[in-house]
PDB file of C-alpha atoms in Angstrom:
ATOM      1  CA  UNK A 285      60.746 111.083  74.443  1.00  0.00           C
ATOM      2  CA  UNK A 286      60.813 111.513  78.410  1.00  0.00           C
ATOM      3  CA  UNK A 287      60.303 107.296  78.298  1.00  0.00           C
ATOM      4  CA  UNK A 288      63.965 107.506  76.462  1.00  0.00           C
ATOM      5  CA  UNK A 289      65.630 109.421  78.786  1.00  0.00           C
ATOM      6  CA  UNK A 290      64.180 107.461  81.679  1.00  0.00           C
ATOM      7  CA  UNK A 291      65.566 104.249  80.173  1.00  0.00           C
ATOM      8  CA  UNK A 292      69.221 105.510  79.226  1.00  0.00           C
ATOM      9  CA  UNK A 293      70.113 107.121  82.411  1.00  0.00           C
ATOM     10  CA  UNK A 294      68.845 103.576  84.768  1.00  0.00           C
ATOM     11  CA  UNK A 295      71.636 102.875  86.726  1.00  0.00           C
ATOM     12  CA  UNK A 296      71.677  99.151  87.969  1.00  0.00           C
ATOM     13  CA  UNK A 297      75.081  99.032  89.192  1.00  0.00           C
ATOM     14  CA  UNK A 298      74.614 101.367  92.018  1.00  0.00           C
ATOM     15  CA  UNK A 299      77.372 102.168  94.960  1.00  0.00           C
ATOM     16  CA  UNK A 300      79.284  99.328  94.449  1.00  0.00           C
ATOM     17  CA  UNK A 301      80.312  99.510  91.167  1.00  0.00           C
ATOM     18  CA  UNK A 302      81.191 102.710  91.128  1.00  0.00           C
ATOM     19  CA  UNK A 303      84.082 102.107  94.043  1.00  0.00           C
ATOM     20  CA  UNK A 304      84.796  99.046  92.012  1.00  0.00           C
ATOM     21  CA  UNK A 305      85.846 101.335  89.294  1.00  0.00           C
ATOM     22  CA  UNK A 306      87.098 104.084  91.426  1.00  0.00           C
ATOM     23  CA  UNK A 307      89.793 101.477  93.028  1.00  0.00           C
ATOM     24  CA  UNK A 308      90.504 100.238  89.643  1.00  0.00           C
ATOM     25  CA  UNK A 309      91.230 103.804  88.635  1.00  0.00           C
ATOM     26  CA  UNK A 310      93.626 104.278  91.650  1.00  0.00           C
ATOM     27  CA  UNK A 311      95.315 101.240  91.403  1.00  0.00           C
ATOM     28  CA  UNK A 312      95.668 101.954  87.205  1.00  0.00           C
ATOM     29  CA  UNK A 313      97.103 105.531  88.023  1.00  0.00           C
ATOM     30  CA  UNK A 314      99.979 103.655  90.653  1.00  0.00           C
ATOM     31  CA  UNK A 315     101.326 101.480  88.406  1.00  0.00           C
ATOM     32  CA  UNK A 316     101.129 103.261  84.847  1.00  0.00           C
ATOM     33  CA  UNK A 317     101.890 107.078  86.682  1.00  0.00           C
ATOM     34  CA  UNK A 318     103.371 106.894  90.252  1.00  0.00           C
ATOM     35  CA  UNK A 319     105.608 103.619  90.326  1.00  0.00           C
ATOM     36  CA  UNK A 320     107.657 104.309  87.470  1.00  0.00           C
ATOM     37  CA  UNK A 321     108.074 108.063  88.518  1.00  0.00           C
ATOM     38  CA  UNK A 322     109.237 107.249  92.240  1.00  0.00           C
ATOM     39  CA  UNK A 323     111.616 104.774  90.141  1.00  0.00           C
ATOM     40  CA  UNK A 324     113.319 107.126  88.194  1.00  0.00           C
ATOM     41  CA  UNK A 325     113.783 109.629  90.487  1.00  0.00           C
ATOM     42  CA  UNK A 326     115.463 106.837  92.967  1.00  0.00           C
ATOM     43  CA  UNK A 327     117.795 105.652  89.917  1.00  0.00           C
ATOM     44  CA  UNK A 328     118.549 109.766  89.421  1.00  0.00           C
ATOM     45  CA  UNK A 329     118.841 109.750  92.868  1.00  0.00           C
ATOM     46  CA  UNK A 330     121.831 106.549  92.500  1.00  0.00           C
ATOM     47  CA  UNK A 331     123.497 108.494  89.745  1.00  0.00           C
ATOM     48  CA  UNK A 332     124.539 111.904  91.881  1.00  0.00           C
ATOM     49  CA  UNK A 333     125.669 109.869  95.097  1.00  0.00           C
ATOM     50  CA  UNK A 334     127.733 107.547  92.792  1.00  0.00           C
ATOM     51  CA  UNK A 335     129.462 110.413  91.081  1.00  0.00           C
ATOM     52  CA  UNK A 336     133.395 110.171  91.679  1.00  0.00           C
ATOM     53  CA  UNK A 337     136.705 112.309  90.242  1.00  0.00           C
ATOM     54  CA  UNK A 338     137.378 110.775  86.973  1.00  0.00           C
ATOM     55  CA  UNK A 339     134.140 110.101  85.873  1.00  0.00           C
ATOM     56  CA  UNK A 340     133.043 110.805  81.796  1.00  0.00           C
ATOM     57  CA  UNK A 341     129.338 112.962  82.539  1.00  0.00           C
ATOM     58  CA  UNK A 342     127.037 114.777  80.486  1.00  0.00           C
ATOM     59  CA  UNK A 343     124.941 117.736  82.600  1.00  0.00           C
ATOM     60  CA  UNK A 344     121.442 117.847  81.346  1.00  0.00           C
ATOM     61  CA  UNK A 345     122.169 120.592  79.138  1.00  0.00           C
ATOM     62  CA  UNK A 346     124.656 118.736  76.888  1.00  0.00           C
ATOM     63  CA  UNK A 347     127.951 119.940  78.160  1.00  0.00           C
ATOM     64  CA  UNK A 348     130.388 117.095  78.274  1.00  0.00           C
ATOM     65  CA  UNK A 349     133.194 116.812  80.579  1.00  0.00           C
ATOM     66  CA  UNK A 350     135.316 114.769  83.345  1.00  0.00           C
ATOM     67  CA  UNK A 351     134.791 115.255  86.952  1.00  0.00           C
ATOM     68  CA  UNK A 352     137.567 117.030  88.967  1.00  0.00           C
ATOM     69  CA  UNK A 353     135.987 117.166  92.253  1.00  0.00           C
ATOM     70  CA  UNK A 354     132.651 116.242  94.237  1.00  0.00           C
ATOM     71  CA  UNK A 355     131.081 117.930  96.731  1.00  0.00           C
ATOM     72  CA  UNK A 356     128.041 117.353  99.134  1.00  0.00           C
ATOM     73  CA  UNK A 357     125.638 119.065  96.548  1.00  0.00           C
ATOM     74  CA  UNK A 358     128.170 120.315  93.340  1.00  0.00           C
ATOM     75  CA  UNK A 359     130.855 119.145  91.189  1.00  0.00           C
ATOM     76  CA  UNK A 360     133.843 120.462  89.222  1.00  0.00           C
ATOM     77  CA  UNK A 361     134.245 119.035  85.864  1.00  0.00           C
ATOM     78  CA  UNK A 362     136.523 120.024  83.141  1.00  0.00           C
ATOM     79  CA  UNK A 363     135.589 120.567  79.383  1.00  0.00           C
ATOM     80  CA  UNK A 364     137.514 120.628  76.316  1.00  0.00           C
ATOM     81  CA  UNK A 365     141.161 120.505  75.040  1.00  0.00           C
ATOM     82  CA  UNK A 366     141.493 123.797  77.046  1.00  0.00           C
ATOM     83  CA  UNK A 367     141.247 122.916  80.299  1.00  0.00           C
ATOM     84  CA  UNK A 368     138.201 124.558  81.197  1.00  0.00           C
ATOM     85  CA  UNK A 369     136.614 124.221  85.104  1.00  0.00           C
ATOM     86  CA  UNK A 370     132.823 124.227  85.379  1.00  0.00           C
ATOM     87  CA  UNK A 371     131.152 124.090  88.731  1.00  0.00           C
ATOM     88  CA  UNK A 372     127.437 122.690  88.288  1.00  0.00           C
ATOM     89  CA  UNK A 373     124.549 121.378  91.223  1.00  0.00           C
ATOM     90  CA  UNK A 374     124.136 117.445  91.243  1.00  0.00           C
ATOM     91  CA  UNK A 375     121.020 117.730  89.767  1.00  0.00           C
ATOM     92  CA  UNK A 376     122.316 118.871  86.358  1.00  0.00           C
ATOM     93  CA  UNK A 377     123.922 115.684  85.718  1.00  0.00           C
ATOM     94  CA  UNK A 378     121.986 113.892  83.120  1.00  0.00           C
ATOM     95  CA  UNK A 379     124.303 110.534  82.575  1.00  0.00           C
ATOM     96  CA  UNK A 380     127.550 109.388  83.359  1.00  0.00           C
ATOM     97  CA  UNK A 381     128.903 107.362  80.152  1.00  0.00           C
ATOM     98  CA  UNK A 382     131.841 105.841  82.522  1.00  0.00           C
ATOM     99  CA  UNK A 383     129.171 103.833  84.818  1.00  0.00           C
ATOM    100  CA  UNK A 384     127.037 102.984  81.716  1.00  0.00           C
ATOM    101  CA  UNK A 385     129.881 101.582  80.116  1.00  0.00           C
ATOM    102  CA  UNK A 386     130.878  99.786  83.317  1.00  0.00           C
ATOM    103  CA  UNK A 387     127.651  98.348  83.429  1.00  0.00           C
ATOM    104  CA  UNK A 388     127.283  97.225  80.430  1.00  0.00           C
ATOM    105  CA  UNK A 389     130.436  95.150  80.706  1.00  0.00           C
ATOM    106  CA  UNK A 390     129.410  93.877  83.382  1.00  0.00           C
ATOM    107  CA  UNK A 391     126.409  92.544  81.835  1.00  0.00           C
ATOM    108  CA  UNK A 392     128.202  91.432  78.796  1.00  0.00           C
ATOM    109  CA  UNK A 393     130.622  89.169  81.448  1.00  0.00           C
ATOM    110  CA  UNK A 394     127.700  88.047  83.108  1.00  0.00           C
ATOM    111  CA  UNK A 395     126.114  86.576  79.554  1.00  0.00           C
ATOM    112  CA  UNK A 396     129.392  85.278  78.368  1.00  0.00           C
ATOM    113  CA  UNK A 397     129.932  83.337  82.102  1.00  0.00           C
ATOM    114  CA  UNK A 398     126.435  82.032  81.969  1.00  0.00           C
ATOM    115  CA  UNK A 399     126.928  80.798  77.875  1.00  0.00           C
ATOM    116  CA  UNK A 400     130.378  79.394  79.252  1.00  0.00           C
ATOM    117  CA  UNK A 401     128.029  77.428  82.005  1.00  0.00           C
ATOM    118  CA  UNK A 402     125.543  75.959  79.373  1.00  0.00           C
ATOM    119  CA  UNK A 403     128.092  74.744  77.118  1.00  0.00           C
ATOM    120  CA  UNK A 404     130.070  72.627  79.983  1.00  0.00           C
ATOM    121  CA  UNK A 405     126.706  71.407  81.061  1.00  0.00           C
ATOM    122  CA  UNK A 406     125.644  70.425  77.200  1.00  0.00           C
ATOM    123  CA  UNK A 407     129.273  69.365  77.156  1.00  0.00           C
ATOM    124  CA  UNK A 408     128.274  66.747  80.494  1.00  0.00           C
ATOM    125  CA  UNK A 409     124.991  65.739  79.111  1.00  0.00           C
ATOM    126  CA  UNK A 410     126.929  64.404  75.894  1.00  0.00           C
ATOM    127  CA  UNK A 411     129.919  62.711  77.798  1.00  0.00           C
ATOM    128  CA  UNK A 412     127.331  60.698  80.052  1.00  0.00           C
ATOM    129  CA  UNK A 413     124.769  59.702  77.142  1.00  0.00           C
ATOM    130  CA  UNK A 414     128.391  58.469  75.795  1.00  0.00           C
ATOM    131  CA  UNK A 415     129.575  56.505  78.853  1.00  0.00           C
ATOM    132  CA  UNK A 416     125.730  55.178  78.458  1.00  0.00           C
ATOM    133  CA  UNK A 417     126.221  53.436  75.351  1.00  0.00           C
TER     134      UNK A 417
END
């Protein structure tokens, strides 16, 4: 029995491997935990400084509203039919549906200008193999 544990507990990797694994472990932990955490807080960071009068926001606990005013660390927005002013800190906003929709027609004018550019250039390919023949 004492010959079994003697075998199991043999460790022929020593030091090394053991820092192997410990780096591996760090460098896991960066990119699964830390990176993407430092990355949304930057793009939360974005949202608040971009916040201008006008916009269409939702504060992170569901209230829905335009902005009336900005300030260094609040805003004003209005709610419902009846007028109603709200002042909240930056960081309750949660999303701001007018730059999401901006952006997203952005991106859908970006895909329709790049289709645009690989039909004149299909377009070219089939007016030379013409000339060609």
């Amino acid at each position: 029995m004492l010959q079994f544990l003697e075998t199991t507990t043999d460790t022929t990797g020593g030091l090394g491997s053991t820092v192997i694994m410990l780096v591996v472990m760090v460098v896991i932990f960066y990119f699964m935990l830390i990176r993407p955490e430092n990355k949304r807080k930057k793009e939360a960071e974005n949202l608040r400084s971009s916040l201008k009068v006008g916009d269409n926001i939702t504060t992170i606990g569901g209230i829905t509203g335009t902005v009336i005013s900005v300030k260094d660390d609040k805003f004003v927005m209005e709610v419902g039919a009846d007028e109603v002013r709200l002042e909240f800190e930056k960081w309750a906003l949660s999303t701001n549906q007018t730059a999401a929709a901006a952006a997203q027609e952005k991106a859908k004018k970006a895909e329709e200008a790049k289709a645009k550019a690989k039909a004149a250039k299909k377009a070219e390919k089939v007016s030379k193999e013409k000339k060609a023949e």
